PDB file of C-alpha atoms in Angstrom:
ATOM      1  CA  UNK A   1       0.000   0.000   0.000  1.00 83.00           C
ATOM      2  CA  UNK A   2       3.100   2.255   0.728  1.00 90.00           C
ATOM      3  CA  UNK A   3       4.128   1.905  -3.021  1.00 93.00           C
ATOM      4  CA  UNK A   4       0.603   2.720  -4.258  1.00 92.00           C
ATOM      5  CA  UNK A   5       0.918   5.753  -2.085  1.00 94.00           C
ATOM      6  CA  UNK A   6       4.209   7.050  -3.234  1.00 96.00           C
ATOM      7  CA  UNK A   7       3.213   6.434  -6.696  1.00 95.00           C
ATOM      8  CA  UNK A   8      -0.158   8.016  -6.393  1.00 97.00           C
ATOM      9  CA  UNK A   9       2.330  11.436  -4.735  1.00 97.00           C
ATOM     10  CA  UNK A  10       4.505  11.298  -7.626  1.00 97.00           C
ATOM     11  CA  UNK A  11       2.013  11.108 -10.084  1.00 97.00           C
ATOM     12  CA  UNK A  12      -0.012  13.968  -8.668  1.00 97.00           C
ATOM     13  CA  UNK A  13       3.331  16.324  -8.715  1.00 98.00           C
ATOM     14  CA  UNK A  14       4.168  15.175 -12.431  1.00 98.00           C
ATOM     15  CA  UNK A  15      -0.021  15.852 -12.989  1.00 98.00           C
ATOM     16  CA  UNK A  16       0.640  19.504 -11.548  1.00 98.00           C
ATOM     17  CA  UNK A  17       3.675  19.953 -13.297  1.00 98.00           C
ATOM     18  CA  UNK A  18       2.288  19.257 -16.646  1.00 98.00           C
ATOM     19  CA  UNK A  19      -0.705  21.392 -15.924  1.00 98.00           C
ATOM     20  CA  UNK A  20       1.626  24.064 -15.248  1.00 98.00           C
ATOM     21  CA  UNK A  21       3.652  23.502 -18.530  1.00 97.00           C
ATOM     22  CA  UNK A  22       0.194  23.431 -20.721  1.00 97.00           C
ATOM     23  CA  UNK A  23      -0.476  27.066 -19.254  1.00 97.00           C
ATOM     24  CA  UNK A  24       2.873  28.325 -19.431  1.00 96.00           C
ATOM     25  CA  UNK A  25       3.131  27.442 -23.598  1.00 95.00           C
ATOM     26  CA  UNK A  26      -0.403  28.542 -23.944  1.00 93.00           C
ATOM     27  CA  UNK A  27       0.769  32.123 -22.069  1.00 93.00           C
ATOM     28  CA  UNK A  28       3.937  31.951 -24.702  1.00 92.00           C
ATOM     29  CA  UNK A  29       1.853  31.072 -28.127  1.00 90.00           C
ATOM     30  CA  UNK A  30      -0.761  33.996 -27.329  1.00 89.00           C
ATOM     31  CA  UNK A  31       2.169  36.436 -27.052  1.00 88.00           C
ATOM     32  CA  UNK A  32       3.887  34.723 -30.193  1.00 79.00           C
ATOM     33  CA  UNK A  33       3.312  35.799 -33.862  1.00 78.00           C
ATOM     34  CA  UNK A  34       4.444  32.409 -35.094  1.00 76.00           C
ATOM     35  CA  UNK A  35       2.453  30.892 -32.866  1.00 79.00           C
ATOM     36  CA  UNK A  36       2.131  26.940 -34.771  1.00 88.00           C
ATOM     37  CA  UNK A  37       4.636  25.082 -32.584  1.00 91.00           C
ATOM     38  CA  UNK A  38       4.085  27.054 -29.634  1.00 92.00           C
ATOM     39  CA  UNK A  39       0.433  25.880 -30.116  1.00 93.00           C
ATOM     40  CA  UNK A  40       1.827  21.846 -30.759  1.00 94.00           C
ATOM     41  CA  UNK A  41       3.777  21.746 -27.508  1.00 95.00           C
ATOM     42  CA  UNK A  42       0.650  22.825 -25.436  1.00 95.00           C
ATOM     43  CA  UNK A  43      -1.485  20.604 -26.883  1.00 96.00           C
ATOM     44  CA  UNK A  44       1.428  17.644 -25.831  1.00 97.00           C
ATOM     45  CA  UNK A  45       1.351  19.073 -22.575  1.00 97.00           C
ATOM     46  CA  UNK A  46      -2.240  19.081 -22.520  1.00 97.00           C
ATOM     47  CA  UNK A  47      -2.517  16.055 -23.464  1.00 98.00           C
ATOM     48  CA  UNK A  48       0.020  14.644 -21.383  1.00 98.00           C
ATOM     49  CA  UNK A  49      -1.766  15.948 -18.317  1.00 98.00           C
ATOM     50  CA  UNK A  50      -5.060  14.416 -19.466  1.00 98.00           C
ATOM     51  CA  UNK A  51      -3.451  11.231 -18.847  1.00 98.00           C
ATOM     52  CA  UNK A  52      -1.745  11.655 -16.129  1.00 98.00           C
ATOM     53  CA  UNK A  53      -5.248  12.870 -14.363  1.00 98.00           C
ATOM     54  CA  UNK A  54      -6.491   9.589 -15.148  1.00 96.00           C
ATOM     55  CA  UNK A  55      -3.504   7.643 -14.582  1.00 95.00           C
ATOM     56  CA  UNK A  56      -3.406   9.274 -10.697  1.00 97.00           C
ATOM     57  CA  UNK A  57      -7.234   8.965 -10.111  1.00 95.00           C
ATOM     58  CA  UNK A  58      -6.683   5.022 -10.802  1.00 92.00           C
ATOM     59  CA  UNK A  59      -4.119   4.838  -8.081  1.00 93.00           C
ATOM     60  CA  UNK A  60      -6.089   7.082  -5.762  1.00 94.00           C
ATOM     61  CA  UNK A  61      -9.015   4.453  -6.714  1.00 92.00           C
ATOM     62  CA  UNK A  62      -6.699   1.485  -5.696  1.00 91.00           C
ATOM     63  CA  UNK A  63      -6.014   3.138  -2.197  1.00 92.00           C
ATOM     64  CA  UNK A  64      -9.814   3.882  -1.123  1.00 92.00           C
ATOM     65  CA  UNK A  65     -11.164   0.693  -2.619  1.00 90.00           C
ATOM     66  CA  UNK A  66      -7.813  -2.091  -2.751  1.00 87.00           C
ATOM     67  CA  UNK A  67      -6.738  -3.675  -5.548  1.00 83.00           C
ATOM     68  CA  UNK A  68      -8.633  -5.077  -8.341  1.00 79.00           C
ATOM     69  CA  UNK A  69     -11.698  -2.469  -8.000  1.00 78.00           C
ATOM     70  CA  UNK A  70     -11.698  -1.495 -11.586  1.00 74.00           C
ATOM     71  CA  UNK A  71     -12.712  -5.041 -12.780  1.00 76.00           C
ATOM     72  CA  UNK A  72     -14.203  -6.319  -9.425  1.00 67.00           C
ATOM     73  CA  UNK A  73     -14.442 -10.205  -8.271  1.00 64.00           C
TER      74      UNK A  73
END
């Protein structure tokens, strides 16, 4: 349960971090004339944190309800 838990930290701080990046290229490609890969790299990011959002809910899922809850018995 201890390794579910530090995963489940990490991934939340990578989640945040990726959040932060997505806002910080979409800040850049407003101010940007050339704007096309500016745009690209936010939408990775973006994308990126999607995932990880869903990737840290299923280990916060694992800690409230144990192991094997997303296919049940």
């Amino acid at each position: 349960l201890a390794r579910i838990l530090q995963g489940h930290r990490i991934m939340g701080l990578l989640t945040c971090a990726a959040a932060l990046a997505a806002a910080v290229l979409r800040e850049i490609a407003e101010r940007k004339e050339t704007a096309r890969g500016w745009l690209l790299a936010f939408r990775a990011a973006l994308l990126l944190a999607a995932v990880l959002v869903g990737a840290t809910g299923h280990l916060g899922g694992t800690l409230v309800f144990g192991p094997g809850y997303f296919f049940g018995p």
